[in-house]
PDB file of C-alpha atoms and ligand atoms in Angstrom:
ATOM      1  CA  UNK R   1     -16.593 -47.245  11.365  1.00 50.00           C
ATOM      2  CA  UNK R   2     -13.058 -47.668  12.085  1.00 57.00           C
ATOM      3  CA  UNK R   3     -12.122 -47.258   8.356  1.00 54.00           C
ATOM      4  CA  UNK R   4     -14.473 -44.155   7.771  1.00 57.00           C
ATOM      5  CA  UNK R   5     -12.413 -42.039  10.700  1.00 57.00           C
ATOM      6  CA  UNK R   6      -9.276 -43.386   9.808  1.00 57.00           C
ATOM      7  CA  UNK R   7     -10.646 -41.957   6.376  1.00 53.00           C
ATOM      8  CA  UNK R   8     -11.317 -38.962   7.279  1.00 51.00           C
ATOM      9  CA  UNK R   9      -8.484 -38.223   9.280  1.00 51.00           C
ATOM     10  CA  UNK R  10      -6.472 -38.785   6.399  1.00 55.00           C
ATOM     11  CA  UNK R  11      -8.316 -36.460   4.296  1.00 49.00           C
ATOM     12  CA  UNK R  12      -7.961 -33.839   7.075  1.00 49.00           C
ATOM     13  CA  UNK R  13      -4.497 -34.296   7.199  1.00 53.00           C
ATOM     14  CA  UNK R  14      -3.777 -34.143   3.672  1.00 50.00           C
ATOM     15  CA  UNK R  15      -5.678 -31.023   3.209  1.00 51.00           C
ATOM     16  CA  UNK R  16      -4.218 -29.430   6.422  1.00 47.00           C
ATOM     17  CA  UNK R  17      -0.557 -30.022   4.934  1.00 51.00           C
ATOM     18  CA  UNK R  18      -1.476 -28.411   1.341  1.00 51.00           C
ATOM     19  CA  UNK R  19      -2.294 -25.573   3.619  1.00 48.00           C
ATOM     20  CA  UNK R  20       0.838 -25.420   6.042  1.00 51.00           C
ATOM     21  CA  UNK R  21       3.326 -26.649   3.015  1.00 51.00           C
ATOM     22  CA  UNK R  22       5.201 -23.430   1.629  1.00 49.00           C
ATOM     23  CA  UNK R  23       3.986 -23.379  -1.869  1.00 48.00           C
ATOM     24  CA  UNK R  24       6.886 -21.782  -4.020  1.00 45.00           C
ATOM     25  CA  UNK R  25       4.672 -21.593  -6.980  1.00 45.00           C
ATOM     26  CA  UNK R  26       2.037 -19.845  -5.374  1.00 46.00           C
ATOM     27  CA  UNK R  27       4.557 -17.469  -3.505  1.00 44.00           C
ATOM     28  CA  UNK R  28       6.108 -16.738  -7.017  1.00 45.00           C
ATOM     29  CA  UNK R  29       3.198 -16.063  -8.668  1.00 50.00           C
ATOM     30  CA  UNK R  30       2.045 -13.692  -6.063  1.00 64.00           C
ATOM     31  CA  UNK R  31       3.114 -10.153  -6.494  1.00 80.00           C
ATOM     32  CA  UNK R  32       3.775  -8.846  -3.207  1.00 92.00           C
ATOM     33  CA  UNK R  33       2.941  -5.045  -3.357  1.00 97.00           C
ATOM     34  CA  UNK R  34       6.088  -2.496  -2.562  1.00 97.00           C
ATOM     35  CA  UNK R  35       5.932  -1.410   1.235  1.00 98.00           C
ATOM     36  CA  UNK R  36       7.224   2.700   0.710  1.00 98.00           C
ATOM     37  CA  UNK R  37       6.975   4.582   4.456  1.00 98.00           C
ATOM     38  CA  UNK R  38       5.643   7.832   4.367  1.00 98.00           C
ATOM     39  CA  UNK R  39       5.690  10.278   7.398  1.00 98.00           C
ATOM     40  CA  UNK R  40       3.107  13.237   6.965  1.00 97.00           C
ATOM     41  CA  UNK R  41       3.988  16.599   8.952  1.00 97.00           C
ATOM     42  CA  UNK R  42       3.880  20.440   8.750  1.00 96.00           C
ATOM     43  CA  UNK R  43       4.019  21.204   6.311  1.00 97.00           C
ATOM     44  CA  UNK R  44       5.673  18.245   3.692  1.00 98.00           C
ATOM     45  CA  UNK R  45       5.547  14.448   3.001  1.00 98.00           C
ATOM     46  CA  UNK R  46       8.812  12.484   3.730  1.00 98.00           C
ATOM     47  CA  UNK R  47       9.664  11.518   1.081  1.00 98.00           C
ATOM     48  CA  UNK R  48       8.430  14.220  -1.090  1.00 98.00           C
ATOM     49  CA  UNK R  49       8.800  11.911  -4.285  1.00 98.00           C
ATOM     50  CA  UNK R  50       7.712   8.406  -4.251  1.00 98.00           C
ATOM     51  CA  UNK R  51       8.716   6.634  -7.536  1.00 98.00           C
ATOM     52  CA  UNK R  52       7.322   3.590  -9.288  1.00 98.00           C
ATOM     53  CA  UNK R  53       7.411   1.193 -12.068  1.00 97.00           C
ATOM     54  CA  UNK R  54       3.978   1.317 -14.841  1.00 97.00           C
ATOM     55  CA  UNK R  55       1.891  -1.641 -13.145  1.00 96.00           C
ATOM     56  CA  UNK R  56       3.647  -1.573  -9.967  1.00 97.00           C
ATOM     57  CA  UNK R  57       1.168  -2.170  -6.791  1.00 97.00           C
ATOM     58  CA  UNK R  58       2.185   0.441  -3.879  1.00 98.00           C
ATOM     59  CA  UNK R  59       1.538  -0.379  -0.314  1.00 98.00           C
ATOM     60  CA  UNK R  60       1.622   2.983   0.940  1.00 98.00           C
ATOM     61  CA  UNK R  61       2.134   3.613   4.768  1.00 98.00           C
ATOM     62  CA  UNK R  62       1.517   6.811   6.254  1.00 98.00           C
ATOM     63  CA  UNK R  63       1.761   8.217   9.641  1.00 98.00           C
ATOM     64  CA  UNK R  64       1.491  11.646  11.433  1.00 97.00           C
ATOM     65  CA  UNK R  65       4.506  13.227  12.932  1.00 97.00           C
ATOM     66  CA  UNK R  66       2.433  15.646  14.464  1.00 96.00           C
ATOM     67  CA  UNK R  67      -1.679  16.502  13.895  1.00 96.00           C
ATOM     68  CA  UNK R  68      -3.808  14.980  11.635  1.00 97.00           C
ATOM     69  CA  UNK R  69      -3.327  15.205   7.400  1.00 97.00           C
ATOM     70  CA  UNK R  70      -4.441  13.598   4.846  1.00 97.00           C
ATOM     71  CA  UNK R  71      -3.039  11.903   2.024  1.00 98.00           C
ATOM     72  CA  UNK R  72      -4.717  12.432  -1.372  1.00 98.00           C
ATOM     73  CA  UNK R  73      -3.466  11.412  -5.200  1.00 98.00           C
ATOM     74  CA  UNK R  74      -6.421  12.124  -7.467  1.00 98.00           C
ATOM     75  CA  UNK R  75      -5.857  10.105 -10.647  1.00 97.00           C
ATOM     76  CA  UNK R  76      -5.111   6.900  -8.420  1.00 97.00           C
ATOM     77  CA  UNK R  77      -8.472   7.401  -6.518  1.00 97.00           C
ATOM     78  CA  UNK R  78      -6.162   7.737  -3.417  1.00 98.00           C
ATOM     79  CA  UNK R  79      -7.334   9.551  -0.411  1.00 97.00           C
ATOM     80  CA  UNK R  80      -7.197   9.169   3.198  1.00 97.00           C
ATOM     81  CA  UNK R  81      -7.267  10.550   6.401  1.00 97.00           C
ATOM     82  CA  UNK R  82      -3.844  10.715   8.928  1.00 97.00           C
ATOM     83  CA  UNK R  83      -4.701  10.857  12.328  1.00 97.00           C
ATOM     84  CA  UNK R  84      -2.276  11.527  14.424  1.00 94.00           C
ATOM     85  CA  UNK R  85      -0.603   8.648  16.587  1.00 86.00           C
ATOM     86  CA  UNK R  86       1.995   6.237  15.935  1.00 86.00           C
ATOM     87  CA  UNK R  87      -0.109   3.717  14.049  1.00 94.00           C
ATOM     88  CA  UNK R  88       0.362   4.121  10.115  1.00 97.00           C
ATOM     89  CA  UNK R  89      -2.396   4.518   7.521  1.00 98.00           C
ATOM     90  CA  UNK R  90      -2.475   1.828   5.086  1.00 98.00           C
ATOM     91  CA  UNK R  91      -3.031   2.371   1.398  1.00 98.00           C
ATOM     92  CA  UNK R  92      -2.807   0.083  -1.437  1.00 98.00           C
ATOM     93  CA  UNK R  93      -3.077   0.715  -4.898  1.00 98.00           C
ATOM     94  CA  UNK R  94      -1.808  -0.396  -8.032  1.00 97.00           C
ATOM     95  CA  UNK R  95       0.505   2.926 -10.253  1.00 98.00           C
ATOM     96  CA  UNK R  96      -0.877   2.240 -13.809  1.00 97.00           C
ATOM     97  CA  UNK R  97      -0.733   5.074 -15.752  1.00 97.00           C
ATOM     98  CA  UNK R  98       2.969   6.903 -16.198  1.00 98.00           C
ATOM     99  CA  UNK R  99       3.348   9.770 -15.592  1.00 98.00           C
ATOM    100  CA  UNK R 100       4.065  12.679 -12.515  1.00 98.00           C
ATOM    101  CA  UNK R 101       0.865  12.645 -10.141  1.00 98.00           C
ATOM    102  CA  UNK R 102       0.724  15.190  -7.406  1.00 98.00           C
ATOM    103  CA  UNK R 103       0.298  14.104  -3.570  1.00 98.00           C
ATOM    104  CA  UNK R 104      -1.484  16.440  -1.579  1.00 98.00           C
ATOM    105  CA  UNK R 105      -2.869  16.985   2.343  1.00 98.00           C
ATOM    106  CA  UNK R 106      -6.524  16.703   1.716  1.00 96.00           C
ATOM    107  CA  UNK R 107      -7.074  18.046   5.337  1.00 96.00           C
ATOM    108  CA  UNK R 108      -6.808  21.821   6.287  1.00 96.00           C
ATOM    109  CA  UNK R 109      -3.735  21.202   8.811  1.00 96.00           C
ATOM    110  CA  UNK R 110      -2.963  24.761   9.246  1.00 96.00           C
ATOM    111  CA  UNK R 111      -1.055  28.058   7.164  1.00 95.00           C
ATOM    112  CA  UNK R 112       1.327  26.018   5.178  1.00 96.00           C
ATOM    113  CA  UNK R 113      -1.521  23.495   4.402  1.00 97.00           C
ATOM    114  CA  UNK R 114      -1.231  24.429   0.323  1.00 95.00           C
ATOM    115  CA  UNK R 115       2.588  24.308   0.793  1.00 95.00           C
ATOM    116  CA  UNK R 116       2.319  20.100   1.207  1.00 97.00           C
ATOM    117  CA  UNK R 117       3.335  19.099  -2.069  1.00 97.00           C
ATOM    118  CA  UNK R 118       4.424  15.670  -3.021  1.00 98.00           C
ATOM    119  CA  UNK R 119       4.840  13.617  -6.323  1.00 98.00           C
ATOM    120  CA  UNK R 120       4.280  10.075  -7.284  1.00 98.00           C
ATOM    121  CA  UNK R 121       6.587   9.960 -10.677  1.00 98.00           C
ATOM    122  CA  UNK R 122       5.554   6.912 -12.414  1.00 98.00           C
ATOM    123  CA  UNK R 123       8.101   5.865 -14.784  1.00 98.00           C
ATOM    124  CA  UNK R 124       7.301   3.398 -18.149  1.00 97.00           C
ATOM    125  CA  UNK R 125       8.396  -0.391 -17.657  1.00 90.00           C
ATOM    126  CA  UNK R 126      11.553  -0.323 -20.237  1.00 80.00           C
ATOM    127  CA  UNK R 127      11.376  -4.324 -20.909  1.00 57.00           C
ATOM    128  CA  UNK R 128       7.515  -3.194 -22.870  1.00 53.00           C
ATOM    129  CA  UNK R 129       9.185  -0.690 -24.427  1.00 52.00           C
TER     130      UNK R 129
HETATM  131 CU1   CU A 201      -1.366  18.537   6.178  1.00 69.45          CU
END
């Protein structure tokens, strides 16, 4: 009885360490997406351009400076609503095609609505090419 626990315990332990220990191989073989901040307002996205590397994955974080927006890129199947508030919108996605991809306010927001323009410019990874 005493050995089964004793057993156990060590089998508990073992596994709860694997879980605690910082695994540099894992950490390095995870590719963190890029954070990029993005404050939506009337009428523009700050930054207007957002640029990334062929294959990079974008964590995208948006947030209202003043009403609600959205936050659309088409070819990246990217589209979102922007409340407003303090609290960012969170959007993840992975920019695999190169190229210049237009961000837009997919929410009528008010007379310079069409005005929002931003750009995700995509540019080739030179070390594939
Ligand atoms: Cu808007």
């Amino acid at each position: 009885m005493h050995l089964t626990r004793s057993v156990t315990l060590t089998i508990f332990a073992t596994a709860l360490m694997s879980i605690l220990a910082p695994s540099g191989d894992a950490a390095s073989q995870t590719t963190e997406p890029r954070i990029v901040e993005v404050v939506v307002r009337r009428f523009a996205f700050e930054p207007a351009t957002i640029d990334a590397v062929e294959g990079e994955r974008l964590r995208v974080l948006v947030r209202s400076a003043d009403g609600p927006h959205g936050f659309e890129i088409k070819r990246f199947k990217v589209s979102k609503e922007i409340p407003r508030g303090t609290e960012p919108v969170t959007i993840e996605f992975t920019a695999s095609e190169v190229g210049t991809f237009p961000i837009l306010c997919s929410l009528f927001c008010g007379d310079g609505h069409n005005d929002m323009k931003g750009a995700l410019v995509v540019s080739a990874r030179s070390a594939r090419r």
